[in-house]
Amino acid sequence: MTPMYESWDAARGAEIIAEHSQMEGATLPILHALQEAFGYVPEDAIPMIASTLNLSRAEVYGVFTFYHDFRAKKAGRHVLKLCRAEACQAAGGDALAARAEAKLGIALGNTTADERVTLEPIYCLGLCATAPSAMIDGRLVGRLDEARIDALVSEAQR
């Protein structure tokens, strides 16, 4: 499953915002929809959301920055999320995260220069019994070891 994102367009952003503006608690659904469409939440969208929902920019920005899943920059073609919660750390997740960073040549929270892979930390995937775990393009993977992390990195680089 390869995410294909649209290029940011204010008119398209306004359309997405309008589609979700009547929902209860519309801020989160709008932010999710924008990120799904564009691969990130463009800075220009924050005042648009605020105006539409009659909120301050600070309120919208506060929601945007509170949730770790929202991005301010476009993601790579593939998003590899490594669980950084305690259970995964205790099961060797730190070493596997360092291995993925070394193989990709980037630190967690960054995208490779060729824009193929975004490597992100995530704070609990709910797979503690199969720790350490990861998610690639929305697919959960548990019981990571060196071979499995290498395979995920290779898959993401394609």
mmCIF file of C-alpha atoms in Angstrom:
data_model
loop_
_atom_site.group_PDB
_atom_site.id
_atom_site.type_symbol
_atom_site.label_atom_id
_atom_site.label_comp_id
_atom_site.label_asym_id
_atom_site.label_seq_id
_atom_site.Cartn_x
_atom_site.Cartn_y
_atom_site.Cartn_z
ATOM 1 C CA MET A 1 0.000 0.000 0.000
ATOM 2 C CA THR A 2 1.804 3.112 -1.207
ATOM 3 C CA PRO A 3 0.383 6.412 -0.028
ATOM 4 C CA MET A 4 0.031 8.897 -2.861
ATOM 5 C CA TYR A 5 -0.433 12.389 -1.543
ATOM 6 C CA GLU A 6 -1.861 15.412 -3.281
ATOM 7 C CA SER A 7 0.198 18.585 -3.527
ATOM 8 C CA TRP A 8 -0.997 21.288 -1.161
ATOM 9 C CA ASP A 9 -3.672 23.447 -2.711
ATOM 10 C CA ALA A 10 -5.577 25.995 -0.610
ATOM 11 C CA ALA A 11 -8.812 25.425 -2.534
ATOM 12 C CA ARG A 12 -8.597 21.666 -1.961
ATOM 13 C CA GLY A 13 -7.747 22.292 1.694
ATOM 14 C CA ALA A 14 -10.828 24.525 2.047
ATOM 15 C CA GLU A 15 -12.945 21.787 0.466
ATOM 16 C CA ILE A 16 -11.659 19.190 2.967
ATOM 17 C CA ILE A 17 -12.225 21.570 5.872
ATOM 18 C CA ALA A 18 -15.770 22.317 4.708
ATOM 19 C CA GLU A 19 -16.547 18.581 4.323
ATOM 20 C CA HIS A 20 -15.771 17.973 7.993
ATOM 21 C CA SER A 21 -16.685 21.309 9.582
ATOM 22 C CA GLN A 22 -20.165 20.290 10.754
ATOM 23 C CA MET A 23 -18.945 17.255 12.661
ATOM 24 C CA GLU A 24 -18.922 17.368 16.440
ATOM 25 C CA GLY A 25 -15.348 18.027 17.546
ATOM 26 C CA ALA A 26 -14.400 18.803 13.951
ATOM 27 C CA THR A 27 -10.817 19.879 14.622
ATOM 28 C CA LEU A 28 -9.396 16.347 14.839
ATOM 29 C CA PRO A 29 -11.311 14.926 11.846
ATOM 30 C CA ILE A 30 -10.203 17.926 9.768
ATOM 31 C CA LEU A 31 -6.555 17.529 10.771
ATOM 32 C CA HIS A 32 -6.693 13.803 9.993
ATOM 33 C CA ALA A 33 -8.355 14.400 6.618
ATOM 34 C CA LEU A 34 -5.803 17.042 5.643
ATOM 35 C CA GLN A 35 -2.914 14.768 6.584
ATOM 36 C CA GLU A 36 -4.488 11.866 4.713
ATOM 37 C CA ALA A 37 -4.814 14.003 1.587
ATOM 38 C CA PHE A 38 -1.496 15.863 1.682
ATOM 39 C CA GLY A 39 0.729 13.630 3.828
ATOM 40 C CA TYR A 40 1.014 16.395 6.431
ATOM 41 C CA VAL A 41 -0.950 19.328 7.811
ATOM 42 C CA PRO A 42 0.200 22.419 5.912
ATOM 43 C CA GLU A 43 0.897 25.473 8.072
ATOM 44 C CA ASP A 44 -1.443 27.506 5.851
ATOM 45 C CA ALA A 45 -4.319 25.208 6.838
ATOM 46 C CA ILE A 46 -4.206 26.176 10.535
ATOM 47 C CA PRO A 47 -5.757 29.656 10.088
ATOM 48 C CA MET A 48 -8.241 28.227 7.596
ATOM 49 C CA ILE A 49 -9.431 25.674 10.153
ATOM 50 C CA ALA A 50 -9.563 28.317 12.882
ATOM 51 C CA SER A 51 -11.651 30.655 10.771
ATOM 52 C CA THR A 52 -14.074 27.944 9.665
ATOM 53 C CA LEU A 53 -14.587 26.578 13.191
ATOM 54 C CA ASN A 54 -14.584 30.008 14.866
ATOM 55 C CA LEU A 55 -11.559 29.054 16.975
ATOM 56 C CA SER A 56 -8.320 30.888 17.592
ATOM 57 C CA ARG A 57 -5.243 29.841 15.642
ATOM 58 C CA ALA A 58 -3.667 28.987 18.987
ATOM 59 C CA GLU A 59 -6.477 26.529 19.780
ATOM 60 C CA VAL A 60 -6.065 24.730 16.466
ATOM 61 C CA TYR A 61 -2.269 24.789 16.710
ATOM 62 C CA GLY A 62 -2.520 23.412 20.249
ATOM 63 C CA VAL A 63 -4.525 20.429 19.047
ATOM 64 C CA PHE A 64 -2.149 19.926 16.104
ATOM 65 C CA THR A 65 0.964 19.911 18.301
ATOM 66 C CA PHE A 66 -0.573 17.878 21.133
ATOM 67 C CA TYR A 67 -1.018 14.746 19.012
ATOM 68 C CA HIS A 68 2.256 13.149 17.901
ATOM 69 C CA ASP A 69 0.711 11.604 14.801
ATOM 70 C CA PHE A 70 0.304 14.900 12.958
ATOM 71 C CA ARG A 71 3.173 16.049 10.742
ATOM 72 C CA ALA A 72 4.220 19.559 9.770
ATOM 73 C CA LYS A 73 6.213 18.273 6.772
ATOM 74 C CA LYS A 74 5.239 15.898 4.010
ATOM 75 C CA ALA A 75 5.950 12.258 4.740
ATOM 76 C CA GLY A 76 7.955 9.983 2.509
ATOM 77 C CA ARG A 77 6.345 7.442 0.209
ATOM 78 C CA HIS A 78 6.491 4.895 3.038
ATOM 79 C CA VAL A 79 6.114 5.604 6.750
ATOM 80 C CA LEU A 80 7.878 3.261 9.147
ATOM 81 C CA LYS A 81 6.866 3.833 12.768
ATOM 82 C CA LEU A 82 8.870 2.211 15.541
ATOM 83 C CA CYS A 83 7.294 1.771 18.946
ATOM 84 C CA ARG A 84 9.232 3.655 21.609
ATOM 85 C CA ALA A 85 7.055 2.705 24.604
ATOM 86 C CA GLU A 86 8.528 0.989 27.643
ATOM 87 C CA ALA A 87 7.592 -2.599 26.767
ATOM 88 C CA CYS A 88 9.221 -2.314 23.353
ATOM 89 C CA GLN A 89 12.294 -0.610 24.799
ATOM 90 C CA ALA A 90 12.644 -3.386 27.393
ATOM 91 C CA ALA A 91 12.439 -6.001 24.599
ATOM 92 C CA GLY A 92 15.316 -4.488 22.610
ATOM 93 C CA GLY A 93 13.537 -1.726 20.731
ATOM 94 C CA ASP A 94 16.311 0.814 21.305
ATOM 95 C CA ALA A 95 18.873 -1.288 19.448
ATOM 96 C CA LEU A 96 16.435 -1.985 16.620
ATOM 97 C CA ALA A 97 15.604 1.726 16.295
ATOM 98 C CA ALA A 98 19.327 2.517 16.122
ATOM 99 C CA ARG A 99 19.735 -0.191 13.475
ATOM 100 C CA ALA A 100 16.908 1.279 11.347
ATOM 101 C CA GLU A 101 18.366 4.779 11.719
ATOM 102 C CA ALA A 102 21.797 3.539 10.610
ATOM 103 C CA LYS A 103 20.423 1.626 7.613
ATOM 104 C CA LEU A 104 18.341 4.599 6.459
ATOM 105 C CA GLY A 105 20.939 7.239 7.329
ATOM 106 C CA ILE A 106 18.407 9.346 9.228
ATOM 107 C CA ALA A 107 17.288 9.838 12.806
ATOM 108 C CA LEU A 108 13.781 9.127 14.049
ATOM 109 C CA GLY A 109 11.404 11.894 13.000
ATOM 110 C CA ASN A 110 13.041 12.438 9.603
ATOM 111 C CA THR A 111 12.595 11.511 5.956
ATOM 112 C CA THR A 112 15.284 10.148 3.657
ATOM 113 C CA ALA A 113 16.721 12.550 1.070
ATOM 114 C CA ASP A 114 15.039 10.585 -1.742
ATOM 115 C CA GLU A 115 11.683 11.044 0.070
ATOM 116 C CA ARG A 116 11.039 7.309 0.071
ATOM 117 C CA VAL A 117 10.967 6.671 3.817
ATOM 118 C CA THR A 118 9.830 8.607 6.856
ATOM 119 C CA LEU A 119 11.023 7.032 10.096
ATOM 120 C CA GLU A 120 8.855 8.005 13.045
ATOM 121 C CA PRO A 121 8.640 7.148 16.712
ATOM 122 C CA ILE A 122 5.249 6.080 17.991
ATOM 123 C CA TYR A 123 4.378 5.747 21.635
ATOM 124 C CA CYS A 124 2.577 2.426 21.934
ATOM 125 C CA LEU A 125 0.950 0.359 19.253
ATOM 126 C CA GLY A 126 -0.800 -1.862 21.801
ATOM 127 C CA LEU A 127 1.319 -4.868 20.862
ATOM 128 C CA CYS A 128 3.157 -5.144 24.178
ATOM 129 C CA ALA A 129 2.840 -8.944 24.214
ATOM 130 C CA THR A 130 4.687 -9.110 20.884
ATOM 131 C CA ALA A 131 7.254 -6.388 21.594
ATOM 132 C CA PRO A 132 9.189 -4.836 20.033
ATOM 133 C CA SER A 133 6.781 -3.709 17.363
ATOM 134 C CA ALA A 134 6.438 -1.381 14.401
ATOM 135 C CA MET A 135 3.973 -0.168 11.811
ATOM 136 C CA ILE A 136 4.715 0.243 8.125
ATOM 137 C CA ASP A 137 2.176 2.110 6.010
ATOM 138 C CA GLY A 138 -0.533 1.239 8.528
ATOM 139 C CA ARG A 139 0.353 -2.470 8.805
ATOM 140 C CA LEU A 140 1.303 -3.687 12.287
ATOM 141 C CA VAL A 141 4.366 -5.880 12.756
ATOM 142 C CA GLY A 142 5.326 -7.522 16.056
ATOM 143 C CA ARG A 143 8.152 -9.658 17.366
ATOM 144 C CA LEU A 144 10.819 -7.576 15.685
ATOM 145 C CA ASP A 145 14.383 -8.767 15.604
ATOM 146 C CA GLU A 146 17.347 -7.716 13.472
ATOM 147 C CA ALA A 147 16.200 -9.735 10.462
ATOM 148 C CA ARG A 148 12.633 -8.370 10.613
ATOM 149 C CA ILE A 149 13.731 -4.744 11.039
ATOM 150 C CA ASP A 150 16.117 -5.167 8.100
ATOM 151 C CA ALA A 151 13.244 -6.574 6.013
ATOM 152 C CA LEU A 152 10.968 -3.653 6.958
ATOM 153 C CA VAL A 153 13.655 -1.122 6.072
ATOM 154 C CA SER A 154 14.205 -2.868 2.715
ATOM 155 C CA GLU A 155 10.469 -2.919 2.049
ATOM 156 C CA ALA A 156 10.203 0.780 2.817
ATOM 157 C CA GLN A 157 13.111 1.636 0.526
ATOM 158 C CA ARG A 158 11.391 0.095 -2.530
#
